[in-house]
XYZ file of C-alpha atoms in Angstrom:
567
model
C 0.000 0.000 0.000
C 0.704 3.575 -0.986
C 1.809 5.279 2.525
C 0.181 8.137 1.467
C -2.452 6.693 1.454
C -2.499 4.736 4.628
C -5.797 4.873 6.585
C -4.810 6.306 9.796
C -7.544 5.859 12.458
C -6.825 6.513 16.525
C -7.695 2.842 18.267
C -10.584 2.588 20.655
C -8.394 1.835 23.972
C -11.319 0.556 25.521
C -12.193 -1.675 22.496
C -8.392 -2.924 22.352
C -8.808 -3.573 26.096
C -11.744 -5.923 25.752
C -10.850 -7.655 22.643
C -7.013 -8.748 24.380
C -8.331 -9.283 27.801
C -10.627 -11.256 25.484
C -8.027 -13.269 23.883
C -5.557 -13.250 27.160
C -8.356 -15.170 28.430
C -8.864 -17.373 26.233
C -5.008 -18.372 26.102
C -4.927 -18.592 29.975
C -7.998 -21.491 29.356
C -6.815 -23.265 26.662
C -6.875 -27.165 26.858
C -5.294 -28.145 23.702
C -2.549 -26.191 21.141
C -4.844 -25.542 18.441
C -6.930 -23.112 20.974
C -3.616 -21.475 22.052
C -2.722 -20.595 18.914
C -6.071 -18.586 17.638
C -6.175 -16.964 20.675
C -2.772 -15.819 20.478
C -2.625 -15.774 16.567
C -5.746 -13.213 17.387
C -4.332 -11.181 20.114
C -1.337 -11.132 17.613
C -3.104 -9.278 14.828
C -4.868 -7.038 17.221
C -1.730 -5.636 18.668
C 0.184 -5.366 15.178
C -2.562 -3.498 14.121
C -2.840 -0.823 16.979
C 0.856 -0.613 16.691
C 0.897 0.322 13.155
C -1.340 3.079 13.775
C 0.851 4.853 16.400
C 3.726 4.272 13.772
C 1.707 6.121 10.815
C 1.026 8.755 13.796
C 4.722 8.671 14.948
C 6.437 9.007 11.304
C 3.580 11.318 10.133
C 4.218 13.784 13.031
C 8.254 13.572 12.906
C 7.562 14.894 8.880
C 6.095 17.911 9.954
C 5.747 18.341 13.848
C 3.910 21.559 12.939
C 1.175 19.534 11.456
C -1.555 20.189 14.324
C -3.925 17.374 13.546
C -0.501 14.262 13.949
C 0.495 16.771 16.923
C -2.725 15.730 18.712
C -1.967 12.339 17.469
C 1.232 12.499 19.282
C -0.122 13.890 22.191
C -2.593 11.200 22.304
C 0.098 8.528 22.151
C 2.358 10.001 25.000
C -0.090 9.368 27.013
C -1.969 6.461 26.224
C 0.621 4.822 25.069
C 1.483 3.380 28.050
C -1.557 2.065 29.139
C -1.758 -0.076 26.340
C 1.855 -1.304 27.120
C -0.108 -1.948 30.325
C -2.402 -3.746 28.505
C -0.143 -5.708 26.511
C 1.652 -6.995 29.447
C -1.281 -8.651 30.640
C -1.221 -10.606 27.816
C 2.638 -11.317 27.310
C 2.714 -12.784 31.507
C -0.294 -15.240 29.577
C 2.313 -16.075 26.956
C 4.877 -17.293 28.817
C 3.039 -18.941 31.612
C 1.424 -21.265 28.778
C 2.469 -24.749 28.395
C 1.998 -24.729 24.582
C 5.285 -23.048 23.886
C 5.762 -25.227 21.125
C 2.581 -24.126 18.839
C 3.007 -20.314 19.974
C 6.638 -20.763 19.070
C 4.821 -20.209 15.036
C 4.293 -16.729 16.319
C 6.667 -16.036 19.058
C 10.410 -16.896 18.259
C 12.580 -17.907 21.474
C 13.871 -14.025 21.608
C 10.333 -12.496 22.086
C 9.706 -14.955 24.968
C 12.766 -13.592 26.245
C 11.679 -9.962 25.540
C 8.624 -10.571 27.022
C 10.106 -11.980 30.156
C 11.996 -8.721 30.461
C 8.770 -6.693 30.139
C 6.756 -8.201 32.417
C 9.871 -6.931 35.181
C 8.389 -4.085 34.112
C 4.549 -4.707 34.880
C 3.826 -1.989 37.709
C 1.219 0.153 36.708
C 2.748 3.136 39.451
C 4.946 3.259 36.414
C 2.619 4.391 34.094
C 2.565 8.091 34.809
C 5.980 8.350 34.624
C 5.899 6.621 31.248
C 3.372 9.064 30.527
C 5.637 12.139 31.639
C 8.886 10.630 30.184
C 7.025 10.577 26.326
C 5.926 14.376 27.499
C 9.530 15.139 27.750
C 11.024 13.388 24.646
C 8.117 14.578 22.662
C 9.274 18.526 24.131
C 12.806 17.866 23.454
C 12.155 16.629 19.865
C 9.965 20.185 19.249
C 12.360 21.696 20.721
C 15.118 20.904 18.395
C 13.001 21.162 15.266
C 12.038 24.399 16.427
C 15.388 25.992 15.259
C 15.195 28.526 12.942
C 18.872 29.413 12.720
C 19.558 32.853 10.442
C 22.921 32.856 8.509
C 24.258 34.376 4.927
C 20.558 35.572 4.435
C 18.870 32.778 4.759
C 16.873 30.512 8.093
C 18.004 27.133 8.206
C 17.420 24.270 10.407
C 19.997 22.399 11.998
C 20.379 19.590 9.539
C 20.174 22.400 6.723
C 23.070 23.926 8.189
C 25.170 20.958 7.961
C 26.863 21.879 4.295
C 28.332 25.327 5.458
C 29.833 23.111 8.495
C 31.352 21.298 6.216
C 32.487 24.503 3.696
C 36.307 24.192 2.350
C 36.531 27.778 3.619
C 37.445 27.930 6.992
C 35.657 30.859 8.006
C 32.190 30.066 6.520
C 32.649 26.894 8.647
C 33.409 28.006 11.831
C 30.569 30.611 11.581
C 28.522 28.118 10.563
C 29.456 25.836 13.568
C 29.163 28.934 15.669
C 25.933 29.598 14.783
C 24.573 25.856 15.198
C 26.216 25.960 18.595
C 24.676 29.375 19.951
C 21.320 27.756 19.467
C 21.791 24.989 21.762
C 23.417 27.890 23.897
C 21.023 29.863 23.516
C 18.507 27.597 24.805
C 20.852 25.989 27.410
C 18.487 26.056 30.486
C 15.751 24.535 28.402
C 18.081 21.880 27.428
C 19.173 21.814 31.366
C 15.721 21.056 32.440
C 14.179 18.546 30.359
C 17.004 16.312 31.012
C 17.069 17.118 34.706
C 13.272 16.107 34.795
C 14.246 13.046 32.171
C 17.125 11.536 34.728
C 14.777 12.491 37.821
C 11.802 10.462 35.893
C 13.716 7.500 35.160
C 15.440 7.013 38.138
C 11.915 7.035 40.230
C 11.164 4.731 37.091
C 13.884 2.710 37.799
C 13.396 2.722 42.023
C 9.697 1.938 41.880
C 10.591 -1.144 39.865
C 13.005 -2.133 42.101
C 16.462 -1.847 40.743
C 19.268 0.375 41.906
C 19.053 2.636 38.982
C 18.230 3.388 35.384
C 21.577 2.337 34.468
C 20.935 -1.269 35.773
C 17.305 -1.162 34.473
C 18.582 -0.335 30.857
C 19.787 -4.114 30.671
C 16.197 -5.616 31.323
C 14.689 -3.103 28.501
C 17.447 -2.974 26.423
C 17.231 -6.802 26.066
C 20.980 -7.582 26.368
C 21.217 -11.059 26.322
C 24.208 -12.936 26.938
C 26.510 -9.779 28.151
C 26.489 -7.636 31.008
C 27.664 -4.472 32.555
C 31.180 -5.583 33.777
C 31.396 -7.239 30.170
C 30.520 -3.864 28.792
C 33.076 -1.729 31.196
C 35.760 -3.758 29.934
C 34.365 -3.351 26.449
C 34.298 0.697 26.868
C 38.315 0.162 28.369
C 39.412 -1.517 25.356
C 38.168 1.038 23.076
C 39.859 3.318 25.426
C 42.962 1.840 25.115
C 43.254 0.494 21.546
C 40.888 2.528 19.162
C 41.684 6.174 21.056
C 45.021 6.105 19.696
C 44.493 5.178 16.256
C 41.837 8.355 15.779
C 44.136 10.547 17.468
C 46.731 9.062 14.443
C 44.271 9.962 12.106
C 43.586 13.750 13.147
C 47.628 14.719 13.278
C 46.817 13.000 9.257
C 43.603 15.420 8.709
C 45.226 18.653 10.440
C 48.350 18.044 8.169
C 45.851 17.791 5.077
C 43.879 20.847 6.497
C 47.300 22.853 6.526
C 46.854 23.303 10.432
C 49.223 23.341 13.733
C 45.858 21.975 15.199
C 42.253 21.003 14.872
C 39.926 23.613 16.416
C 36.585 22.051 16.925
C 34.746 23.462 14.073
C 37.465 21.718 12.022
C 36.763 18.465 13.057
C 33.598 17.676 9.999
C 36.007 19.002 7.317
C 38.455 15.766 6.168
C 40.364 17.761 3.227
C 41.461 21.354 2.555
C 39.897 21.178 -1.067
C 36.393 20.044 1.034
C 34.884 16.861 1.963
C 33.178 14.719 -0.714
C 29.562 15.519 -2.043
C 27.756 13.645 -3.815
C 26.539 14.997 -7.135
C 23.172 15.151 -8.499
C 19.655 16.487 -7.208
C 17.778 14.264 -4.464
C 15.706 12.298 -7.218
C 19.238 11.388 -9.348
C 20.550 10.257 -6.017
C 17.502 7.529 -5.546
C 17.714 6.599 -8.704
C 21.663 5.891 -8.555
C 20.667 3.735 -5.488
C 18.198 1.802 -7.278
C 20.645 0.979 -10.042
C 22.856 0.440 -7.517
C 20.796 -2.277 -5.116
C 19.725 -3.507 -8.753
C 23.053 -4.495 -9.202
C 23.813 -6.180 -5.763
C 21.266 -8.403 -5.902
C 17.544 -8.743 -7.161
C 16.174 -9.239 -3.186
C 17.815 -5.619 -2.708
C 16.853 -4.043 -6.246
C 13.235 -5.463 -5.899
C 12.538 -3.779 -2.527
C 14.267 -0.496 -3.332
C 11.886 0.213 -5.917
C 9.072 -0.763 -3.955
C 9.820 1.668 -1.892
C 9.589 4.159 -4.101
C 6.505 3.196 -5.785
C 5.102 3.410 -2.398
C 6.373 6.986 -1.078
C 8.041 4.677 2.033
C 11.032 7.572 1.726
C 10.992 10.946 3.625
C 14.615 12.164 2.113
C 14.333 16.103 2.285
C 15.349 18.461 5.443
C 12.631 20.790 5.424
C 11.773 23.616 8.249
C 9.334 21.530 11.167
C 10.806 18.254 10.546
C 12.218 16.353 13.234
C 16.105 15.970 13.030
C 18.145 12.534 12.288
C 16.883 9.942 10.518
C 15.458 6.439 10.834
C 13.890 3.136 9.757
C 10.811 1.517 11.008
C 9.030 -1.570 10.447
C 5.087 -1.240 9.523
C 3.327 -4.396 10.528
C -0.043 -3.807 8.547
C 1.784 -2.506 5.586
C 4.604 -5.353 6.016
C 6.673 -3.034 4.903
C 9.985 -0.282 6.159
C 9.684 3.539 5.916
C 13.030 5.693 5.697
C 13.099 8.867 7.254
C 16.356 11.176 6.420
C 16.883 14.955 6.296
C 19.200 15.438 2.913
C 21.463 18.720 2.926
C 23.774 17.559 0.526
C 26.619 16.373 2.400
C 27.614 12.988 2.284
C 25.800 12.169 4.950
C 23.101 11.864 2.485
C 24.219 8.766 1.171
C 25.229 7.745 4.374
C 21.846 7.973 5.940
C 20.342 6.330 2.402
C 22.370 2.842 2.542
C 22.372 2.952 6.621
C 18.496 2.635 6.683
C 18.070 0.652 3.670
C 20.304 -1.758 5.511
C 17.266 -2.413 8.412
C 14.854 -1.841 5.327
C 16.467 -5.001 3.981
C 16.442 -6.864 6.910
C 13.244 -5.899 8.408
C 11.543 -6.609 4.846
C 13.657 -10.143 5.075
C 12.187 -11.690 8.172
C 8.645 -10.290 7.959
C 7.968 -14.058 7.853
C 8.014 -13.459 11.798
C 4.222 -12.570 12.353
C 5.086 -10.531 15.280
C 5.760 -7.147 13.324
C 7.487 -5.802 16.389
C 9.734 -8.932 16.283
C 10.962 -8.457 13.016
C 13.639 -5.969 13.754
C 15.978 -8.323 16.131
C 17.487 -6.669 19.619
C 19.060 -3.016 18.997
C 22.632 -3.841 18.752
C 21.747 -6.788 16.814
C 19.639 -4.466 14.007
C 22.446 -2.098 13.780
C 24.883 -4.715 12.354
C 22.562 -4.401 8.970
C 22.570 -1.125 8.677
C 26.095 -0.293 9.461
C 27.166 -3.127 7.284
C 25.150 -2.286 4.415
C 27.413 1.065 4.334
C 30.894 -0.707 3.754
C 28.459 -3.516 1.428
C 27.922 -0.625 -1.211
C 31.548 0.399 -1.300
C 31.709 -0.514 -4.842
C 29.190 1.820 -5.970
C 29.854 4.601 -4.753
C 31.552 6.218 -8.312
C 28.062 6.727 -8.697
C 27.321 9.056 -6.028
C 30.211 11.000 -6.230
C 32.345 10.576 -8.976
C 35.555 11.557 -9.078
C 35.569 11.731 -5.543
C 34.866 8.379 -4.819
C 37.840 7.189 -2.939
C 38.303 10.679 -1.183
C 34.438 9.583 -0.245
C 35.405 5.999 0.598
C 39.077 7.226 2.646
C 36.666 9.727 4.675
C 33.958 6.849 5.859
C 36.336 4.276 6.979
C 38.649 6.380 8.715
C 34.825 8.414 10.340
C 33.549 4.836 11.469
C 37.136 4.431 13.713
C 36.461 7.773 14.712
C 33.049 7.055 16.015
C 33.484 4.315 18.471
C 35.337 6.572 20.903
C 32.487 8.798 20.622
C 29.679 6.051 20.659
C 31.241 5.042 24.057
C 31.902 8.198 25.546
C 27.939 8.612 24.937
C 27.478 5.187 26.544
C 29.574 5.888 29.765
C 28.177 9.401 30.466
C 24.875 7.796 30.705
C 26.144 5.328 32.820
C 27.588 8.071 34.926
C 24.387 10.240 35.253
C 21.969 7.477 36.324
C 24.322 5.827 38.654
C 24.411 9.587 40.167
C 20.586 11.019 39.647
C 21.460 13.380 42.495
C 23.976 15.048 40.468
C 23.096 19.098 38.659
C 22.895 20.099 35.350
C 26.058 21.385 35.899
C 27.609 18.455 37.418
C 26.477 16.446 34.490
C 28.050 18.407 31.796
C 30.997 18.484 34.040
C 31.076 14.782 33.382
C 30.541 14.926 29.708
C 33.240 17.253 29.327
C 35.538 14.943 31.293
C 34.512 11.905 29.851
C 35.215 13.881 26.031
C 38.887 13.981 27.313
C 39.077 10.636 27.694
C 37.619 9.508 24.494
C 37.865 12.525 22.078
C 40.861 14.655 23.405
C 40.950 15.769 19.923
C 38.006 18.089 20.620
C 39.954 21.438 21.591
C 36.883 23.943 22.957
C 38.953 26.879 24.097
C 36.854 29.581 21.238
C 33.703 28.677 22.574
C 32.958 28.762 26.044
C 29.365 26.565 25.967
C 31.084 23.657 24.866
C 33.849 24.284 26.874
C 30.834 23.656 29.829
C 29.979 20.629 28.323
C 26.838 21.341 26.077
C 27.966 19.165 23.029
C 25.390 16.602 24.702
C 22.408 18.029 24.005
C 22.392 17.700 20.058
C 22.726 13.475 20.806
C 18.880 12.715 20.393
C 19.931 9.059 21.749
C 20.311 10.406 25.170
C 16.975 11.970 25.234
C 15.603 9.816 23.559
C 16.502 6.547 23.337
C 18.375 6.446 26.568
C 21.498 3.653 26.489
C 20.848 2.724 22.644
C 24.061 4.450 21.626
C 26.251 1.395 23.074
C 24.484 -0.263 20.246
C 26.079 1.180 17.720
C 29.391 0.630 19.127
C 28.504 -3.028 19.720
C 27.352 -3.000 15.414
C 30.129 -1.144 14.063
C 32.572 -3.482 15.033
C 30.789 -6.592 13.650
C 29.734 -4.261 10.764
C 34.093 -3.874 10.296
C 34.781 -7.628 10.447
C 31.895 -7.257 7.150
C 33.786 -4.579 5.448
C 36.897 -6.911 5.759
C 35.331 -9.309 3.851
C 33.784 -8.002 1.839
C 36.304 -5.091 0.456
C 39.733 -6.653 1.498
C 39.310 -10.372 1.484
C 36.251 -10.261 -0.972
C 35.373 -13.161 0.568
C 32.395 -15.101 -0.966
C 30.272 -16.470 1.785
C 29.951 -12.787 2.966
C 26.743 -12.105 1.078
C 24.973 -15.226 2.032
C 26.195 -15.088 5.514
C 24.253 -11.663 5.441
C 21.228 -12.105 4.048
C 20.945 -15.361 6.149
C 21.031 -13.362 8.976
C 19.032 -10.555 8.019
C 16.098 -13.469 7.317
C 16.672 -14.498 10.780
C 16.013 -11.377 12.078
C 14.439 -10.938 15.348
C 14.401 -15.083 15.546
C 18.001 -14.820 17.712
C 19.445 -13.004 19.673
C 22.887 -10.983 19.012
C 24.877 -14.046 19.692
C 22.855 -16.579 17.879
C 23.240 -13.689 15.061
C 27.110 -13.465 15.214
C 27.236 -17.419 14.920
C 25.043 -17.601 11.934
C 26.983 -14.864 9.945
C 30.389 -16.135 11.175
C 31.452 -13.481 13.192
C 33.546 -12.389 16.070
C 31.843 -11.125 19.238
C 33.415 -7.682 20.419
C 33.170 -9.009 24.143
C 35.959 -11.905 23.416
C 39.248 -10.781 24.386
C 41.174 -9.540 21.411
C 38.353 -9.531 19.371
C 38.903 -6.255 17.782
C 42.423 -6.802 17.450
C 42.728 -7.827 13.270
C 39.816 -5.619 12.701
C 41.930 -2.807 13.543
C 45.061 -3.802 12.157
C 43.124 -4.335 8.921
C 41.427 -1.134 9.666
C 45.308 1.131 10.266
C 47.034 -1.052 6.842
C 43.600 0.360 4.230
C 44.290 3.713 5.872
C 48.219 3.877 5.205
C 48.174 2.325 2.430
C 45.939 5.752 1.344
C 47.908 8.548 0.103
C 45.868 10.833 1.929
C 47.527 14.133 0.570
C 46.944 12.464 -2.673
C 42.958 12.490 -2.165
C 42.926 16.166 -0.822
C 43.645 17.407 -4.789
């Protein structure tokens, strides 16, 4: 179905409430499988459908959050939202108390039981108005940033359209660029200060009335992190420390040579060459239709659901003033069928953001065999792996996109992708830092960020602009509002997503393809370690596990004239 044209229709809670306590107890009474099963095959199609609708609502209010009838919507789903989690639990505790495991196994792979056994930890409905108030705040924090009307060289941009000027050969235009994107977030500081004071303050009584220590601990049980743990993580966030931190810092003496600078100042940091970073050429529409040749080409699975896609409007590409920053990939149960949201401004981030999410788009679209729609997409760390892979996957197309500059393009991604673990922990261990300490200020917390940004990014020199200096830089990571601990997810992808680059671009090995596409059909069917045995990969938690990644990783980056590129 068109999205367009998508029937959106707000669900009668107290109709949904019937019709699964309905079905819950039916399941609860069954004497035999085959009455399991349509109860839960029932309750099944029920909830995919409600869910659906607050996706429509979601993506349809993130295009345009000025839009007043989907900011109702959204309004609506803050709240209620959580009492049909409330609902739902109900239902999930009659899931996993049934002895027909077996049957409901046709709609439930062993992963959702597990999921479900983490949710119902979670069944307290004193939590529900702080669920409530915690979608309030994520909801303000999202306006917030999409409020920015930021005037510069005669025209008001948002902060995503901003992003090419941040990225301008010419050093000044940059750093007034990054000034200006920077004095908004100073600007509204104290805004900034508050919603995350009442965000940490929320989750924490979250966290206490459910009975663990803090949201840190909690974040384990929701994020679903099966088969590692914190102290397996710590160690994980060390060895970045001590391995990856030196090879970026290798790599920024490399881009400040190119740059023709002493040092980096922090408004240097986006631009890779002197002559300018690589762009890809064409209009929006001759991008899209470079990646459909391009999926085309890689195989007909990929090709085939690109131009679905666009037949069916499932892309939101453009940065436009309202629109929600980032960008993003979700699943649509009743449409069977991903939606990409992305805010173009003709960096290479474009193309970035394009194969990124068309990496979940393929997986999600892979295992919709799964009939629970919210089961398609597997854990969070575990969906990343597709869409960071897909990125290094479409190396060999990327001539397309940007021409001559396609190894200046290619140079600039890999050597980005080293750069970003450091960062993707140091967002990881702040949060760590703040719930473990919900008594700190706002100060006190950007104290901490700026401390922690030592440790991972001592790159980052702040001494021309004071806000950072305090430790604002935090506020522009939507994760952290929003998505609270997902960023160690990333981390956890990128360096399975490296051991794909390897073999796919060095040892061309291939088994890589099918070893990908096997897993992206498993989807949400295993966990993250099931996953890394079924594509043949390496966990990041064994001990020198990153080791020949990185090696790998330093020999394609010397072996790169890099002065060469910057011509």
């Amino acid at each position: 179905m068109d999205f367009k044209e998508a029937p959106y229709t707000r669900p009668d809670f107290d109709q949904i409430k019937t019709s699964l306590a309905t079905y819950t107890t039916a399941l609860k009474g069954a004497d035999d499988p085959d009455t399991a099963l349509a109860a839960a095959t029932a309750a099944n199609q029920l909830i995919n459908d409600y869910t659906s609708q607050a996706m429509l609502a979601q993506i349809r209010h993130s295009i345009d959050t000025n839009d007043e009838f989907y900011n109702k919507e959204d309004d609506y789903w803050n709240t209620n939202g959580p009492l049909y989690e409330n609902e739902e639990r109900k239902y999930k505790a009659a899931v996993v108390a049934s002895p027909y495991q077996e049957v409901l196994g046709q709609i439930y792979p062993k992963p959702d039981i597990m999921s479900m056994q983490n949710d119902l930890k979670m069944a307290n409905e004193a939590i529900i108005p702080l669920q409530q108030k915690n979608n309030a705040l994520v909801s303000e924090y999202a306006k917030l940033v999409a409020s920015a009307q930021i005037d510069f060289q005669g025209e008001t941009l948002t902060l995503a359209q901003l992003g090419p000027y941040r990225e301008s050969a010419d050093r000044a235009t940059r750093k007034a660029a990054t000034e200006a994107y920077w004095g908004f977030f100073a600007e509204h500081e104290a805004d900034f200060d508050q919603i995350y004071d009442d965000m940490v303050k929320v989750r924490t009584e979250i966290a206490h009335t459910l009975g663990y220590p803090d949201y840190s601990a909690l974040s384990y049980v929701y994020m679903n992190r099966f088969g590692y743990d914190e102290p397996m993580v710590a160690q994980y966030r060390k060895t970045v420390l001590e391995k990856v931190v030196p090879l970026t810092q290798k790599q920024y003496t490399k881009q400040a040579k190119r740059l023709g600078l002493a040092k980096l100042a922090y408004y240097d940091l986006p631009v890779a060459f002197k002559s300018g970073n690589a762009k890809p050429t064409g209009t929006p529409d001759e991008l899209v239709a470079t990646a459909q040749q391009m999926y085309n080409d890689l195989s007909p699975e990929t090709g085939d659901l690109f131009a679905l896609m666009v037949k069916n409007h499932l892309f939101d590409l453009l940065a436009k003033k309202g629109k929600q920053s980032g960008g993003y990939c979700e699943y649509i149960p009743s449409l069977q069928a991903p939606f990409i949201f992305a805010n173009f401004n003709g960096t290479s981030g474009d193309v970035d953001v394009l194969t990124h999410e068309f990496g979940h788009a393929f997986q999600t679209y892979s295992s919709r065999w799964i009939k629970d729609g919210l089961s398609t997409f597997p854990t969070f760390e575990a969906a990343e792996i597709f869409s960071m892979s897909m990125e290094f996957i479409t190396y060999p197309w990327m001539k397309g996109f940007f021409g001559a500059a396609e190894e200046k393009y290619k140079y600039n991604h890999l050597e980005a992708a080293l750069e970003f673990l450091p960062y993707g922990i140091l967002v990881d261990h702040f949060q760590h830092e703040i719930y473990t300490h919900p008594e700190w200020t706002p100060a006190e917390r950007k104290a901490c960020w700026r401390d922690l940004e030592k440790q991972y990014n001592p790159e980052r020199d702040y001494s021309e602009n004071e806000a950072l200096e305090r430790g604002i830089y935090f506020f522009r990571q939507g994760h952290i509002f929003e998505s609270p601990f997902y960023y160690l997810d990333y981390t956890i992808a990128q360096v399975l997503a490296y051991q794909f680059w390897k073999r796919f671009n060095v040892d061309h090995d291939p088994q890589a393809w099918a070893d990908y596409t096997t897993m992206a059909k498993a989807g949400g069917s295993q966990t993250l370690m099931e996953l890394i045995q079924t594509g043949h990969l390496a966990s990041p938690f064994e001990p020198g596990a990153l080791d020949d990644t990185l090696t790998a990783i330093s020999q394609a980056l010397d072996g790169v004239d890099d002065q060469a590129l910057d011509k």
